[in-house]
């Protein structure tokens, strides 16, 4: 997949020093990912993190924008973690990460318009945002998760607006309030609308959305289950964009869908999966490299409650990262970003 970008690099990586960096960085990334498939979790986080780090250099080389003319070369990791003293398989999620104010992580956050880590944040609060983490959760990880957003493909639509469907907890839609209505219990739609707004405010990339029905009227529901209700919302579309492109202004393409991520830490910008993987793999690679005896304990499936979660996320990274890198490069190289 990544090799398809090499003969004609996108964005500003098409020539000169940027093209040289782009080509070399992607070649190194691919070889590191290939090597990661041949080893166990004892060493794979080192290969996966440095593969992603090299791919970050290709992302920066491809970015379009005069503000990056002299700032596209990444330097240093740009992220650090708290001391591992006293860390155990039960407390791995409590390891904190923070950006260093400069360096690759912070530079890429600015390029992607995404959340960095200006204040310490537990690894578990980042881990839970990786969609692949739900099957085998890391002990102690947070509860926040991204949501899948898609275009609402049916119904009457305004050509100047982009309709979408978003999932909200069904509990928000099941709320009822006693009223003075002699017929019994009436639905207070304004109350439900306020609850849905409060829920969606957690996802900064969705900003600017509107309900498709007037205040006081029922919310436009597209699907319902005991856990999740699919609600129809819309954005005012930029005149030069298609619905698909407008959707990508409010979500991130990830595998076969589009995701919106909840806010993290003190940075108001939306998280980006490229940086979430960067932070998680940085933490694991740092432990594997500098705390080898602890790392062996963490990945021991016979004794560590965190071992399967670690194994699973490292296995998934091999499948996820090449596509994610490809999408991210195309994202920063797009002329209409």
Short mmCIF file of C-alpha atoms in Angstrom, two decimals:
data_model
loop_
_atom_site.label_atom_id
_atom_site.label_comp_id
_atom_site.label_asym_id
_atom_site.label_seq_id
_atom_site.Cartn_x
_atom_site.Cartn_y
_atom_site.Cartn_z
CA UNK A 1 0.00 0.00 0.00
CA UNK A 2 2.68 2.51 0.98
CA UNK A 3 4.75 1.62 -2.08
CA UNK A 4 1.97 2.99 -4.28
CA UNK A 5 2.92 6.51 -3.14
CA UNK A 6 6.59 6.28 -3.98
CA UNK A 7 6.79 6.85 -7.76
CA UNK A 8 4.75 10.06 -7.58
CA UNK A 9 4.71 11.36 -4.01
CA UNK A 10 1.70 13.51 -3.10
CA UNK A 11 1.67 17.08 -1.84
CA UNK A 12 4.98 18.85 -1.48
CA UNK A 13 7.01 15.61 -1.37
CA UNK A 14 7.13 15.46 -5.16
CA UNK A 15 10.66 16.76 -5.60
CA UNK A 16 13.93 17.82 -4.03
CA UNK A 17 14.91 17.16 -0.44
CA UNK A 18 11.34 16.42 0.54
CA UNK A 19 11.06 13.63 -2.03
CA UNK A 20 14.36 12.14 -0.89
CA UNK A 21 13.17 12.14 2.72
CA UNK A 22 9.73 10.82 1.77
CA UNK A 23 11.11 7.89 -0.23
CA UNK A 24 13.77 6.92 2.30
CA UNK A 25 11.46 7.23 5.30
CA UNK A 26 8.74 5.06 3.76
CA UNK A 27 11.26 2.44 2.70
CA UNK A 28 12.57 2.27 6.26
CA UNK A 29 9.03 2.16 7.68
CA UNK A 30 8.07 -0.73 5.41
CA UNK A 31 11.18 -2.72 6.29
CA UNK A 32 10.68 -2.15 10.01
CA UNK A 33 7.04 -3.27 9.79
CA UNK A 34 8.10 -6.37 7.83
CA UNK A 35 10.68 -7.17 10.51
CA UNK A 36 8.05 -6.71 13.23
CA UNK A 37 6.08 -9.60 11.76
CA UNK A 38 9.02 -11.92 12.32
CA UNK A 39 9.54 -11.37 16.04
CA UNK A 40 7.51 -11.73 19.23
CA UNK A 41 6.27 -8.97 21.55
CA UNK A 42 9.66 -9.15 23.23
CA UNK A 43 11.00 -6.95 20.42
CA UNK A 44 8.13 -5.95 18.11
CA UNK A 45 7.22 -2.66 19.85
CA UNK A 46 10.68 -1.29 19.03
CA UNK A 47 10.28 -2.08 15.34
CA UNK A 48 6.68 -0.85 15.18
CA UNK A 49 7.36 2.45 16.93
CA UNK A 50 10.41 3.30 14.86
CA UNK A 51 8.55 2.29 11.71
CA UNK A 52 5.77 4.71 12.62
CA UNK A 53 8.32 7.36 13.56
CA UNK A 54 9.95 7.12 10.14
CA UNK A 55 6.52 7.26 8.50
CA UNK A 56 5.92 10.49 10.43
CA UNK A 57 8.81 12.00 8.50
CA UNK A 58 7.07 11.09 5.26
CA UNK A 59 3.86 12.72 6.52
CA UNK A 60 5.74 15.93 7.33
CA UNK A 61 7.51 15.87 3.96
CA UNK A 62 4.19 15.65 2.10
CA UNK A 63 2.28 18.36 3.97
CA UNK A 64 1.03 21.29 1.90
CA UNK A 65 1.29 24.80 3.33
CA UNK A 66 3.68 27.73 3.30
CA UNK A 67 3.79 27.65 7.11
CA UNK A 68 5.64 24.32 6.85
CA UNK A 69 8.14 25.42 4.20
CA UNK A 70 11.00 25.39 6.67
CA UNK A 71 9.51 23.23 9.42
CA UNK A 72 8.88 19.90 7.73
CA UNK A 73 11.94 18.09 9.08
CA UNK A 74 11.11 16.25 12.29
CA UNK A 75 13.58 16.19 15.17
CA UNK A 76 13.44 14.08 18.32
CA UNK A 77 10.53 12.02 19.62
CA UNK A 78 8.75 15.03 21.12
CA UNK A 79 7.12 12.87 23.80
CA UNK A 80 8.18 11.39 27.12
CA UNK A 81 6.73 9.17 29.83
CA UNK A 82 6.80 9.01 33.62
CA UNK A 83 9.23 6.77 35.48
CA UNK A 84 8.45 3.06 35.40
CA UNK A 85 9.47 2.54 39.03
CA UNK A 86 6.88 0.39 40.76
CA UNK A 87 4.98 -0.31 37.55
CA UNK A 88 3.28 -3.72 37.40
CA UNK A 89 1.05 -5.53 34.89
CA UNK A 90 -1.93 -4.30 36.91
CA UNK A 91 -0.83 -0.65 36.80
CA UNK A 92 0.59 -0.30 33.27
CA UNK A 93 -2.40 1.87 32.31
CA UNK A 94 -1.33 4.45 34.89
CA UNK A 95 1.98 5.23 33.13
CA UNK A 96 1.67 8.86 32.01
CA UNK A 97 2.77 10.46 28.75
CA UNK A 98 3.38 14.10 27.89
CA UNK A 99 4.75 16.03 24.95
CA UNK A 100 8.07 17.81 25.32
CA UNK A 101 6.91 21.13 23.88
CA UNK A 102 8.83 20.52 20.67
CA UNK A 103 9.92 17.61 18.52
CA UNK A 104 8.17 15.15 16.22
CA UNK A 105 5.04 14.48 18.28
CA UNK A 106 4.25 18.17 18.73
CA UNK A 107 5.15 19.02 15.12
CA UNK A 108 2.85 16.31 13.78
CA UNK A 109 0.05 17.42 16.09
CA UNK A 110 0.27 20.89 14.57
CA UNK A 111 0.40 19.50 11.01
CA UNK A 112 -2.67 17.35 11.66
CA UNK A 113 -4.51 20.00 13.67
CA UNK A 114 -4.79 17.36 16.36
CA UNK A 115 -4.51 17.07 20.12
CA UNK A 116 -1.06 16.80 21.61
CA UNK A 117 -0.31 16.05 25.26
CA UNK A 118 0.63 19.35 26.92
CA UNK A 119 -0.10 17.84 30.35
CA UNK A 120 0.50 14.26 31.59
CA UNK A 121 -2.16 11.75 30.56
CA UNK A 122 -2.36 8.07 31.58
CA UNK A 123 -1.58 5.51 28.91
CA UNK A 124 -4.93 3.87 29.67
CA UNK A 125 -6.80 7.03 28.61
CA UNK A 126 -5.11 6.82 25.20
CA UNK A 127 -5.25 3.04 24.84
CA UNK A 128 -9.05 2.94 25.12
CA UNK A 129 -9.33 5.26 22.09
CA UNK A 130 -7.68 2.71 19.82
CA UNK A 131 -10.65 0.91 18.22
CA UNK A 132 -8.77 -2.40 18.38
CA UNK A 133 -8.49 -2.21 22.19
CA UNK A 134 -12.07 -3.22 22.99
CA UNK A 135 -11.70 -6.96 22.37
CA UNK A 136 -8.92 -7.43 24.93
CA UNK A 137 -8.95 -4.35 27.20
CA UNK A 138 -5.82 -3.24 29.00
CA UNK A 139 -6.49 -3.50 32.77
CA UNK A 140 -7.32 -0.06 34.14
CA UNK A 141 -7.80 1.62 30.78
CA UNK A 142 -10.37 4.41 30.40
CA UNK A 143 -13.96 4.09 29.20
CA UNK A 144 -13.99 6.70 26.41
CA UNK A 145 -14.28 5.42 22.85
CA UNK A 146 -14.48 6.91 19.35
CA UNK A 147 -17.80 6.80 17.53
CA UNK A 148 -18.50 5.77 13.94
CA UNK A 149 -20.02 8.53 11.81
CA UNK A 150 -21.43 7.97 8.33
CA UNK A 151 -23.34 9.89 5.70
CA UNK A 152 -27.13 9.64 6.01
CA UNK A 153 -27.82 8.24 2.57
CA UNK A 154 -31.59 8.57 2.54
CA UNK A 155 -34.22 11.16 3.35
CA UNK A 156 -34.79 14.67 2.05
CA UNK A 157 -31.58 16.69 2.15
CA UNK A 158 -30.61 20.30 1.55
CA UNK A 159 -27.92 20.48 -1.17
CA UNK A 160 -26.10 23.05 0.94
CA UNK A 161 -25.85 20.71 3.92
CA UNK A 162 -24.19 17.37 4.61
CA UNK A 163 -26.42 14.89 6.47
CA UNK A 164 -24.83 12.30 8.74
CA UNK A 165 -25.80 9.65 11.25
CA UNK A 166 -24.15 9.49 14.65
CA UNK A 167 -24.65 7.01 17.50
CA UNK A 168 -25.77 8.26 20.90
CA UNK A 169 -26.60 6.22 24.02
CA UNK A 170 -30.22 5.08 23.87
CA UNK A 171 -30.60 6.10 27.51
CA UNK A 172 -30.58 9.72 26.33
CA UNK A 173 -33.54 9.04 24.06
CA UNK A 174 -35.50 7.07 26.65
CA UNK A 175 -35.76 9.92 29.13
CA UNK A 176 -39.31 10.99 30.01
CA UNK A 177 -40.51 13.73 32.34
CA UNK A 178 -43.84 14.03 34.16
CA UNK A 179 -45.85 17.04 32.98
CA UNK A 180 -49.20 18.69 33.72
CA UNK A 181 -50.54 17.22 30.48
CA UNK A 182 -53.79 15.43 31.52
CA UNK A 183 -53.04 12.70 28.96
CA UNK A 184 -50.15 11.43 31.13
CA UNK A 185 -46.41 11.58 30.48
CA UNK A 186 -45.38 13.83 27.61
CA UNK A 187 -42.08 13.72 25.77
CA UNK A 188 -39.86 16.71 26.45
CA UNK A 189 -37.87 16.85 23.23
CA UNK A 190 -35.93 19.95 24.27
CA UNK A 191 -34.60 17.97 27.24
CA UNK A 192 -33.55 15.10 24.97
CA UNK A 193 -31.96 17.50 22.49
CA UNK A 194 -29.93 19.10 25.26
CA UNK A 195 -28.73 15.66 26.41
CA UNK A 196 -27.67 14.70 22.88
CA UNK A 197 -25.86 18.03 22.47
CA UNK A 198 -23.99 17.46 25.72
CA UNK A 199 -22.95 13.97 24.62
CA UNK A 200 -21.71 15.10 21.19
CA UNK A 201 -19.79 18.02 22.71
CA UNK A 202 -17.24 15.41 23.82
CA UNK A 203 -16.19 15.05 20.17
CA UNK A 204 -14.53 18.33 19.10
CA UNK A 205 -14.26 17.42 15.41
CA UNK A 206 -18.06 17.34 15.13
CA UNK A 207 -18.29 21.06 15.86
CA UNK A 208 -20.85 23.05 13.88
CA UNK A 209 -23.42 20.25 13.59
CA UNK A 210 -27.16 20.93 13.79
CA UNK A 211 -30.29 18.88 14.32
CA UNK A 212 -32.33 18.39 11.16
CA UNK A 213 -35.58 19.31 12.91
CA UNK A 214 -36.63 22.59 14.63
CA UNK A 215 -36.32 23.17 18.36
CA UNK A 216 -39.04 21.47 20.36
CA UNK A 217 -39.65 18.89 17.64
CA UNK A 218 -38.72 15.17 17.70
CA UNK A 219 -35.13 14.27 16.90
CA UNK A 220 -34.66 12.56 13.53
CA UNK A 221 -33.90 8.94 14.47
CA UNK A 222 -32.49 6.56 11.84
CA UNK A 223 -32.03 3.41 13.90
CA UNK A 224 -32.50 2.15 17.42
CA UNK A 225 -31.27 -0.61 19.73
CA UNK A 226 -31.30 -1.04 23.49
CA UNK A 227 -27.78 0.40 23.71
CA UNK A 228 -27.39 2.84 20.82
CA UNK A 229 -29.65 5.14 18.83
CA UNK A 230 -28.60 6.45 15.42
CA UNK A 231 -29.45 10.16 15.17
CA UNK A 232 -29.46 12.25 12.01
CA UNK A 233 -27.52 15.52 12.15
CA UNK A 234 -26.12 17.85 9.48
CA UNK A 235 -23.40 20.38 8.78
CA UNK A 236 -23.51 23.41 6.52
CA UNK A 237 -21.32 22.32 3.65
CA UNK A 238 -18.47 24.29 2.19
CA UNK A 239 -19.55 25.19 -1.36
CA UNK A 240 -16.42 23.67 -2.89
CA UNK A 241 -16.74 20.30 -1.14
CA UNK A 242 -18.69 17.11 -1.75
CA UNK A 243 -20.53 15.42 1.09
CA UNK A 244 -17.71 12.89 1.39
CA UNK A 245 -15.10 15.64 1.75
CA UNK A 246 -17.24 17.56 4.23
CA UNK A 247 -17.58 14.41 6.33
CA UNK A 248 -13.79 14.11 6.40
CA UNK A 249 -13.56 17.64 7.81
CA UNK A 250 -15.36 16.31 10.90
CA UNK A 251 -14.02 12.77 11.14
CA UNK A 252 -10.92 10.70 10.42
CA UNK A 253 -10.94 7.89 7.88
CA UNK A 254 -9.97 4.70 9.70
CA UNK A 255 -9.98 1.25 8.17
CA UNK A 256 -13.42 0.88 6.58
CA UNK A 257 -15.18 3.78 8.27
CA UNK A 258 -15.04 7.31 9.64
CA UNK A 259 -14.39 8.01 13.32
CA UNK A 260 -14.82 10.95 15.67
CA UNK A 261 -12.67 10.84 18.81
CA UNK A 262 -13.53 12.31 22.22
CA UNK A 263 -11.33 15.09 23.58
CA UNK A 264 -8.34 14.11 25.70
CA UNK A 265 -6.43 16.02 28.35
CA UNK A 266 -6.26 19.79 28.16
CA UNK A 267 -5.78 20.20 24.39
CA UNK A 268 -9.10 21.26 22.81
CA UNK A 269 -8.17 19.86 19.39
CA UNK A 270 -9.53 16.46 18.33
CA UNK A 271 -7.28 13.43 18.80
CA UNK A 272 -5.88 11.79 15.67
CA UNK A 273 -5.32 8.01 15.50
CA UNK A 274 -1.84 8.49 14.01
CA UNK A 275 -0.77 10.22 17.24
CA UNK A 276 -2.69 7.83 19.49
CA UNK A 277 -0.77 4.91 17.99
CA UNK A 278 2.44 6.97 18.20
CA UNK A 279 1.96 7.55 21.94
CA UNK A 280 0.97 3.95 22.75
CA UNK A 281 3.82 2.41 20.77
CA UNK A 282 6.30 4.91 22.16
CA UNK A 283 5.38 3.85 25.70
CA UNK A 284 5.64 0.14 24.91
CA UNK A 285 8.90 0.51 22.99
CA UNK A 286 10.44 2.57 25.79
CA UNK A 287 9.59 -0.13 28.33
CA UNK A 288 10.89 -2.89 26.06
CA UNK A 289 14.15 -1.05 25.42
CA UNK A 290 15.00 0.45 28.80
CA UNK A 291 13.13 -1.84 31.23
CA UNK A 292 13.68 -5.30 29.71
CA UNK A 293 13.14 -7.27 32.94
CA UNK A 294 9.86 -5.44 33.59
CA UNK A 295 8.85 -5.86 29.94
CA UNK A 296 9.29 -9.63 30.17
CA UNK A 297 6.91 -9.65 33.15
CA UNK A 298 4.38 -7.45 31.34
CA UNK A 299 4.16 -9.77 28.32
CA UNK A 300 4.13 -13.07 30.21
CA UNK A 301 0.76 -14.64 29.40
CA UNK A 302 1.18 -17.03 32.34
CA UNK A 303 1.24 -14.29 34.95
CA UNK A 304 0.44 -10.86 33.51
CA UNK A 305 -3.18 -9.65 33.16
CA UNK A 306 -1.90 -7.10 30.63
CA UNK A 307 -0.10 -9.60 28.38
CA UNK A 308 -2.92 -10.51 25.99
CA UNK A 309 -3.96 -6.86 25.62
CA UNK A 310 -0.37 -5.97 24.70
CA UNK A 311 0.00 -8.92 22.32
CA UNK A 312 -3.30 -8.08 20.64
CA UNK A 313 -2.57 -4.38 20.12
CA UNK A 314 0.90 -5.16 18.71
CA UNK A 315 -0.56 -7.74 16.34
CA UNK A 316 -3.26 -5.31 15.20
CA UNK A 317 -0.68 -2.56 14.67
CA UNK A 318 0.95 -4.56 11.89
CA UNK A 319 -2.36 -4.56 9.98
CA UNK A 320 -3.53 -1.05 10.91
CA UNK A 321 -0.44 1.12 10.52
CA UNK A 322 0.27 0.90 6.77
CA UNK A 323 -3.31 1.92 5.87
CA UNK A 324 -3.38 4.61 8.57
CA UNK A 325 -0.10 6.05 7.30
CA UNK A 326 -1.37 6.03 3.73
CA UNK A 327 -4.57 7.86 4.75
CA UNK A 328 -2.64 10.38 6.84
CA UNK A 329 -0.21 11.21 4.05
CA UNK A 330 -3.10 11.73 1.62
CA UNK A 331 -4.87 13.84 4.26
CA UNK A 332 -2.04 16.35 4.72
CA UNK A 333 -1.27 16.42 0.99
CA UNK A 334 -4.84 17.28 -0.07
CA UNK A 335 -5.21 20.71 -1.64
CA UNK A 336 -8.61 21.28 0.01
CA UNK A 337 -7.61 20.38 3.59
#
